[in-house]
CSV table of C-alpha atoms in Angstrom, one decimal:
chain,number,residue,atom,x,y,z
C,76,MET,CA,98.0,89.8,93.7
C,77,THR,CA,95.9,90.2,90.5
C,78,ILE,CA,92.4,89.0,90.4
C,79,SER,CA,90.0,88.8,87.5
C,80,VAL,CA,87.2,91.3,86.7
C,81,ALA,CA,84.7,88.7,87.7
C,82,GLU,CA,86.4,88.1,91.1
C,83,ARG,CA,86.5,91.9,91.7
C,84,ALA,CA,82.8,92.1,90.9
C,85,GLU,CA,82.2,89.3,93.5
C,86,LEU,CA,84.2,91.2,96.1
C,87,ARG,CA,82.1,94.3,95.4
C,88,THR,CA,78.9,92.4,95.7
C,89,ALA,CA,79.9,90.9,99.0
C,90,VAL,CA,80.7,94.3,100.4
C,91,ARG,CA,77.5,95.8,99.0
C,92,GLU,CA,75.4,93.1,100.6
C,93,LEU,CA,77.0,93.4,104.0
C,94,LEU,CA,76.6,97.2,104.0
C,95,GLY,CA,73.1,96.9,102.6
C,96,ASP,CA,72.3,94.9,105.7
C,97,LYS,CA,74.4,96.5,108.4
C,98,CYS,CA,74.9,100.1,107.2
C,99,THR,CA,71.4,101.4,106.3
C,100,GLU,CA,70.5,105.1,106.7
C,101,ASP,CA,69.1,104.3,110.1
C,102,ASP,CA,72.4,102.6,111.1
C,103,VAL,CA,74.4,105.5,109.8
C,104,ARG,CA,72.4,108.0,111.8
C,105,ARG,CA,72.6,105.9,115.0
C,106,VAL,CA,76.3,105.2,114.7
C,107,MET,CA,77.4,108.7,113.7
C,108,THR,CA,76.2,110.1,117.1
C,109,SER,CA,77.7,107.3,119.2
C,110,GLU,CA,80.8,107.7,121.3
C,111,ASP,CA,83.0,105.7,118.9
C,112,GLY,CA,81.4,107.0,115.8
C,113,PHE,CA,81.4,103.6,114.1
C,114,ASP,CA,80.0,100.1,114.6
C,115,ARG,CA,82.7,97.8,115.9
C,116,ASP,CA,80.7,94.7,115.1
C,117,LEU,CA,80.5,95.8,111.4
C,118,TRP,CA,84.2,96.7,111.6
C,119,GLY,CA,84.9,93.1,112.6
C,120,GLN,CA,82.7,91.8,109.8
C,121,LEU,CA,84.6,93.9,107.3
C,122,ALA,CA,87.8,92.4,108.6
C,123,GLU,CA,86.4,88.9,108.1
C,124,GLN,CA,85.6,89.7,104.5
C,125,GLY,CA,89.2,90.8,104.1
C,126,VAL,CA,88.3,94.5,103.4
C,127,LEU,CA,90.6,95.8,106.1
C,128,GLY,CA,93.5,93.8,104.8
C,129,MET,CA,93.1,94.3,101.1
C,130,LEU,CA,96.5,96.2,100.9
C,131,VAL,CA,98.3,93.9,103.3
C,132,ASP,CA,100.4,91.1,101.9
C,133,ASP,CA,98.9,87.6,102.3
C,134,GLU,CA,101.8,86.3,104.4
C,135,LEU,CA,100.9,89.0,106.9
C,136,GLY,CA,97.2,88.1,107.1
C,137,GLY,CA,95.9,90.2,104.3
C,138,LEU,CA,94.7,89.7,100.7
C,139,GLY,CA,97.5,91.3,98.9
C,140,PHE,CA,95.2,93.3,96.6
C,141,GLY,CA,96.0,96.6,94.9
C,142,THR,CA,94.4,99.8,93.9
C,143,LEU,CA,91.9,98.3,91.5
C,144,GLU,CA,90.2,96.3,94.2
C,145,LEU,CA,90.6,99.2,96.6
C,146,GLU,CA,88.7,101.6,94.4
C,147,ALA,CA,86.0,99.1,93.6
C,148,VAL,CA,85.3,98.4,97.3
C,149,ALA,CA,85.5,102.2,98.1
C,150,GLU,CA,82.6,102.8,95.7
C,151,GLU,CA,80.5,100.6,97.9
C,152,THR,CA,81.6,102.1,101.2
C,153,GLY,CA,80.9,105.6,99.7
C,154,ALA,CA,77.5,104.6,98.5
C,155,ALA,CA,76.6,103.4,102.0
C,156,LEU,CA,78.2,106.5,103.7
C,157,LEU,CA,80.1,104.0,105.8
C,158,PRO,CA,81.0,105.8,109.1
C,159,ALA,CA,84.2,104.0,109.9
C,160,PRO,CA,88.0,104.5,109.8
C,161,PHE,CA,88.3,102.5,106.6
C,162,ILE,CA,90.4,105.0,104.7
C,163,SER,CA,92.3,106.1,107.8
C,164,SER,CA,93.3,102.7,109.0
C,165,ALA,CA,93.0,100.2,106.1
C,166,VAL,CA,94.3,102.5,103.5
C,167,LEU,CA,96.4,105.5,104.7
C,168,THR,CA,98.0,103.8,107.7
C,169,VAL,CA,98.5,100.4,106.0
C,170,ALA,CA,100.0,102.0,102.9
C,171,LEU,CA,102.4,104.2,105.0
C,172,VAL,CA,103.6,101.2,107.0
C,173,SER,CA,104.1,99.3,103.8
C,174,ALA,CA,106.0,102.2,102.1
C,175,ALA,CA,108.1,103.4,105.1
C,176,GLY,CA,108.4,100.6,107.6
C,177,SER,CA,111.1,98.0,108.0
C,178,GLU,CA,110.2,94.3,107.7
C,179,ASP,CA,110.0,94.3,111.5
C,180,ASP,CA,107.6,97.2,111.4
C,181,LYS,CA,105.4,95.5,108.9
C,182,GLN,CA,105.3,92.2,110.8
C,183,ARG,CA,104.5,94.0,114.0
C,184,LEU,CA,101.8,96.4,112.8
C,185,LEU,CA,100.1,95.1,109.6
C,186,PRO,CA,98.5,91.9,110.9
C,187,ALA,CA,96.5,93.7,113.6
C,188,LEU,CA,95.5,96.4,111.1
C,189,ALA,CA,94.3,93.7,108.7
C,190,ASP,CA,92.2,91.8,111.2
C,191,GLY,CA,90.7,94.9,112.7
C,192,SER,CA,92.1,94.4,116.2
C,193,ALA,CA,94.1,97.6,115.8
C,194,ILE,CA,92.9,100.9,114.2
C,195,GLY,CA,95.5,103.2,112.7
C,196,THR,CA,95.7,106.9,111.7
C,197,VAL,CA,98.4,109.2,110.3
C,198,ALA,CA,99.0,112.7,111.8
C,199,LEU,CA,100.3,114.4,108.7
C,200,THR,CA,99.5,118.0,108.1
C,201,GLY,CA,99.6,121.3,110.0
C,202,PRO,CA,96.9,123.9,110.5
C,203,ALA,CA,96.9,125.0,106.8
C,204,GLY,CA,95.9,121.5,105.8
C,205,THR,CA,98.1,121.5,102.7
C,206,TRP,CA,99.0,117.8,102.8
C,207,THR,CA,102.5,118.6,101.5
C,208,ALA,CA,106.0,118.2,102.9
C,209,ASP,CA,106.1,122.0,103.5
C,210,GLY,CA,102.9,121.8,105.5
C,211,VAL,CA,104.2,119.4,108.1
C,212,ASP,CA,104.2,121.2,111.5
C,213,VAL,CA,105.6,118.6,113.8
C,214,ALA,CA,109.4,118.5,114.2
C,215,VAL,CA,111.9,116.1,115.8
C,216,GLY,CA,114.2,117.7,118.3
C,217,PRO,CA,117.9,116.8,119.0
C,218,ASP,CA,116.7,114.3,121.6
C,219,GLY,CA,114.5,112.5,119.1
C,220,ALA,CA,111.2,113.8,120.7
C,221,LEU,CA,108.3,115.3,118.8
C,222,THR,CA,107.1,118.9,119.2
C,223,GLY,CA,104.3,120.6,117.3
C,224,ALA,CA,100.8,119.9,116.2
C,225,ALA,CA,99.0,117.9,113.5
C,226,HIS,CA,95.5,118.8,112.4
C,227,TYR,CA,92.7,117.0,110.5
C,228,VAL,CA,93.8,113.7,111.8
C,229,THR,CA,91.2,111.2,110.6
C,230,TRP,CA,89.6,109.1,113.3
C,231,GLY,CA,92.3,110.1,115.7
C,232,GLN,CA,90.3,109.4,118.9
C,233,ALA,CA,89.7,105.8,117.9
C,234,ALA,CA,93.2,104.9,116.8
C,235,ASP,CA,95.8,103.0,118.7
C,236,VAL,CA,98.4,102.8,115.9
C,237,LEU,CA,99.6,106.4,115.7
C,238,LEU,CA,101.9,107.4,112.9
C,239,VAL,CA,103.3,110.9,112.8
C,240,VAL,CA,104.9,112.6,109.9
C,241,ALA,CA,107.6,115.0,111.2
C,242,ARG,CA,110.4,117.2,110.0
C,243,THR,CA,113.9,116.0,110.7
C,244,ALA,CA,117.3,117.5,110.1
C,245,ASP,CA,117.5,115.8,106.7
C,246,GLY,CA,113.9,116.0,105.5
C,247,VAL,CA,110.7,114.3,106.6
C,248,GLY,CA,110.4,111.1,108.5
C,249,VAL,CA,107.6,108.8,109.7
C,250,PHE,CA,107.4,108.1,113.5
C,251,GLU,CA,105.3,105.9,115.7
C,252,VAL,CA,103.9,107.3,119.0
C,253,ALA,CA,102.4,105.2,121.8
C,254,PRO,CA,98.8,106.2,122.7
C,255,ASP,CA,99.9,106.9,126.3
C,256,ALA,CA,103.2,108.7,125.4
C,257,VAL,CA,104.3,111.6,127.6
C,258,GLY,CA,103.5,115.0,126.2
C,259,PHE,CA,101.0,113.6,123.7
C,260,THR,CA,97.4,115.0,123.6
C,261,ARG,CA,94.6,114.3,121.2
C,262,THR,CA,91.6,116.5,121.0
C,263,ALA,CA,88.4,115.7,119.0
C,264,VAL,CA,87.3,118.7,116.9
C,265,THR,CA,83.8,119.7,115.8
C,266,VAL,CA,83.1,118.4,112.3
C,267,PHE,CA,80.7,119.3,109.6
C,268,ASP,CA,80.2,115.7,108.6
C,269,PRO,CA,79.5,113.5,111.7
C,270,THR,CA,80.4,110.4,109.7
C,271,VAL,CA,84.0,111.4,109.5
C,272,ARG,CA,85.7,112.0,112.8
C,273,LEU,CA,88.7,114.4,113.0
C,274,SER,CA,91.2,115.2,115.7
C,275,THR,CA,94.1,117.5,116.5
C,276,PHE,CA,97.3,115.9,117.9
C,277,THR,CA,99.7,118.0,119.9
C,278,PHE,CA,103.2,116.9,121.0
C,279,GLU,CA,105.4,118.5,123.7
C,280,GLY,CA,108.6,116.6,123.9
C,281,THR,CA,106.9,113.3,123.0
C,282,PRO,CA,109.1,110.2,122.6
C,283,ALA,CA,108.7,108.5,119.3
C,284,ARG,CA,110.1,105.6,117.3
C,285,ARG,CA,111.1,106.1,113.6
C,286,LEU,CA,109.7,103.7,111.0
C,287,GLY,CA,112.4,102.7,108.6
C,288,THR,CA,114.4,105.5,106.9
C,289,ALA,CA,112.0,106.6,104.2
C,290,GLY,CA,111.0,110.2,103.7
C,291,TRP,CA,108.3,112.2,101.9
C,292,GLU,CA,108.2,109.8,98.9
C,293,ALA,CA,106.7,107.1,101.2
C,294,VAL,CA,104.2,109.6,102.6
C,295,GLN,CA,103.1,110.6,99.1
C,296,GLU,CA,102.6,106.9,98.2
C,297,ALA,CA,100.3,106.5,101.2
C,298,ILE,CA,98.4,109.8,100.3
C,299,ASP,CA,98.0,108.5,96.7
C,300,HIS,CA,96.3,105.4,98.0
C,301,ALA,CA,94.0,107.5,100.2
C,302,VAL,CA,93.2,109.8,97.3
C,303,ILE,CA,92.2,106.8,95.1
C,304,ALA,CA,90.0,105.4,98.0
C,305,SER,CA,88.4,108.8,98.5
C,306,ALA,CA,87.8,109.1,94.8
C,307,GLY,CA,86.1,105.7,94.9
C,308,GLU,CA,83.9,106.7,97.8
C,309,GLN,CA,83.0,110.0,96.0
C,310,VAL,CA,82.0,108.1,92.9
C,311,GLY,CA,79.9,105.7,95.0
C,312,GLY,CA,78.2,108.5,96.9
C,313,SER,CA,77.7,110.5,93.7
C,314,ARG,CA,75.9,107.6,92.0
C,315,ARG,CA,73.8,106.8,95.0
C,316,ILE,CA,72.5,110.3,95.5
C,317,PHE,CA,72.0,110.7,91.8
C,318,ASP,CA,69.9,107.5,91.6
C,319,MET,CA,67.9,108.6,94.6
C,320,THR,CA,67.2,111.9,92.9
C,321,VAL,CA,66.1,110.3,89.7
C,322,ASP,CA,63.7,108.0,91.6
C,323,TYR,CA,62.3,111.1,93.3
C,324,LEU,CA,61.8,112.8,89.9
C,325,LYS,CA,59.8,109.7,88.7
C,326,THR,CA,57.5,109.6,91.7
C,327,ARG,CA,56.9,113.2,92.8
C,328,VAL,CA,53.9,114.7,91.2
C,329,GLN,CA,53.1,118.4,90.8
C,330,PHE,CA,50.5,120.1,88.6
C,331,GLY,CA,49.2,116.6,87.7
C,332,ARG,CA,52.6,115.5,86.3
C,333,GLN,CA,55.7,113.7,87.4
C,334,ILE,CA,58.3,116.4,88.0
C,335,GLY,CA,60.8,114.4,86.0
C,336,SER,CA,58.8,115.2,82.9
C,337,PHE,CA,59.7,118.9,83.2
C,338,GLN,CA,62.3,119.8,80.6
C,339,ALA,CA,64.5,121.8,83.0
C,340,LEU,CA,64.8,118.9,85.4
C,341,LYS,CA,65.5,116.5,82.6
C,342,HIS,CA,68.4,118.7,81.5
C,343,MET,CA,69.7,119.0,85.1
C,344,ALA,CA,69.6,115.2,85.5
C,345,ALA,CA,71.4,114.7,82.2
C,346,ASP,CA,74.2,117.1,83.3
C,347,LEU,CA,74.5,115.3,86.6
C,348,LEU,CA,74.7,111.9,84.9
C,349,ILE,CA,77.7,113.2,82.9
C,350,GLU,CA,79.3,114.3,86.2
C,351,VAL,CA,78.8,110.8,87.6
C,352,GLU,CA,80.3,109.1,84.6
C,353,ASN,CA,83.3,111.5,84.3
C,354,ALA,CA,84.1,110.9,88.0
C,355,THR,CA,83.8,107.2,87.6
C,356,SER,CA,86.2,107.2,84.7
C,357,ALA,CA,88.7,109.3,86.6
C,358,ALA,CA,88.6,107.2,89.7
C,359,GLN,CA,88.9,103.9,87.9
C,360,HIS,CA,91.6,105.3,85.6
C,361,ALA,CA,93.7,106.4,88.6
C,362,ALA,CA,93.4,103.0,90.2
C,363,ALA,CA,94.4,101.2,87.0
C,364,GLU,CA,97.4,103.4,86.3
C,365,LYS,CA,98.6,103.2,90.0
C,366,ALA,CA,98.2,99.4,89.9
C,367,ALA,CA,100.3,99.3,86.7
C,368,GLN,CA,102.9,101.7,88.2
C,369,SER,CA,102.7,103.6,84.9
C,370,GLU,CA,104.6,106.8,84.1
C,371,ILE,CA,101.3,108.7,84.1
C,372,SER,CA,100.0,107.5,87.5
C,373,ASP,CA,100.9,110.7,89.3
C,374,GLY,CA,98.8,112.7,86.9
C,375,ALA,CA,96.0,110.2,86.9
C,376,VAL,CA,95.8,110.2,90.7
C,377,ALA,CA,95.8,114.0,90.8
C,378,LEU,CA,93.1,114.1,88.1
C,379,ALA,CA,90.9,111.8,90.2
C,380,GLY,CA,91.6,113.9,93.2
C,381,PHE,CA,89.9,117.1,92.0
C,382,THR,CA,87.5,115.6,89.4
C,383,CYS,CA,85.7,113.2,91.8
C,384,ALA,CA,85.6,115.6,94.8
C,385,GLU,CA,84.2,118.5,92.8
C,386,ALA,CA,81.7,116.2,91.0
C,387,TYR,CA,80.4,114.8,94.2
C,388,GLU,CA,79.8,118.3,95.7
C,389,THR,CA,78.1,119.4,92.5
C,390,ILE,CA,75.8,116.4,92.3
C,391,ALA,CA,74.9,116.5,96.0
C,392,MET,CA,74.1,120.2,95.9
C,393,ASN,CA,71.9,119.9,92.8
C,394,ALA,CA,70.2,116.8,94.3
C,395,ILE,CA,69.1,118.8,97.2
C,396,GLN,CA,67.7,121.5,95.0
C,397,MET,CA,65.9,119.0,92.8
C,398,HIS,CA,64.3,117.4,95.9
C,399,GLY,CA,62.8,120.7,96.9
C,400,GLY,CA,62.1,121.6,100.5
C,401,ILE,CA,62.3,118.1,101.7
C,402,GLY,CA,66.0,117.9,100.7
C,403,PHE,CA,66.9,120.6,103.2
C,404,THR,CA,65.5,118.7,106.1
C,405,TRP,CA,67.5,116.8,108.7
C,406,GLU,CA,65.2,113.8,108.1
C,407,HIS,CA,66.2,113.4,104.4
C,408,PRO,CA,69.5,111.7,103.6
C,409,ALA,CA,70.5,114.2,100.8
C,410,HIS,CA,72.2,116.5,103.2
C,411,LEU,CA,74.3,113.6,104.6
C,412,PHE,CA,75.8,113.1,101.1
C,413,LEU,CA,76.5,116.8,100.8
C,414,ARG,CA,78.3,116.9,104.1
C,415,ARG,CA,80.5,113.9,103.1
C,416,ALA,CA,81.1,115.6,99.7
C,417,ARG,CA,82.3,118.8,101.3
C,418,THR,CA,84.5,117.1,103.8
C,419,GLY,CA,86.2,115.2,100.9
C,420,LEU,CA,87.0,118.5,99.2
C,421,HIS,CA,89.6,119.2,101.9
C,422,LEU,CA,91.1,115.9,103.0
C,423,PHE,CA,94.3,114.5,101.5
C,424,GLY,CA,95.1,117.6,99.5
C,425,GLY,CA,92.0,119.2,98.0
C,426,PRO,CA,91.3,120.2,94.4
C,427,ARG,CA,93.8,123.1,94.2
C,428,LEU,CA,96.8,120.9,95.2
C,429,HIS,CA,95.7,118.1,92.9
C,430,ARG,CA,95.4,120.5,90.0
C,431,GLU,CA,98.9,121.8,90.6
C,432,ARG,CA,100.2,118.3,90.8
C,433,TYR,CA,98.3,117.4,87.6
C,434,LEU,CA,99.9,120.4,85.8
C,435,VAL,CA,103.3,119.4,87.0
C,436,SER,CA,102.8,115.9,85.7
C,437,LYS,CA,102.0,117.4,82.3
C,438,GLY,CA,105.2,119.5,82.3
C,439,ALA,CA,103.3,122.7,82.7
């Protein structure tokens, strides 16, 4: 479904207002240390807004939107540092079911993912975290059972729809595992960013059910959607911490002057604004090319993958420096943005992989 620019702006505003009310800094700090790691009431409200079903067809309970709407909403979730399995469930899992699943799989799984009653995750990469077909560690045995381990599984402890990418005799396949399956263990891992929960899944002769017949191309399609959503979140976070820093420069006084009047800080702020605008252009360009299914969409997604992640880290690091000593304290939100930025550098491929893919798209 295609919606107008004005309608997309209304969607963003609705999400921004909800998160402004229910996902304040105090809310983030409270929720990120809770057992679940996210606010289930807010999760339900996001479902009511249609946010969790944006990529689900309307006949299955979703909105039937595409990557343009996804990126726009992700900018708002990133600005709010939303601690929730949004990308894991509403993007990566939904996109993978849509790309790899049969019609029966879609009818069985997507409505619950769209209404928030189910939470999904994808166990995809091995310990190297390459997010490539070669990096898949889980394998399917002759009996159809899974053996191996998947690392960096986003929101794995909260999920009840568990998809596993595994090596088969003829390539890569997508499998569904029951939460209580024999031989399946999920272990929460210590994370640098408490707003993004990660797990390790291990399989020892675990029974599984294959979704459809698709291979790595379906997995890559799902990863592309996750990269676009991540790029949107990185843009939203970058702009938010940049705006906070500029406000600080306007109000902090040293030597009888606002520190924003010092030339060195003016130049730093100008450089960071360029980073914000470049990242915004890359994320929105990727979303537009993917929505249009253009010939350059692979390169556009890859470009957003490294541009937005690196810009976010650069902006967050400099923002802390520009805040001075207070930026290093646990009480200040700047470090929360830096933690999210550094986590995003490694999920769904990382800058090195995206650069390689970008070069391939250009024939290099």
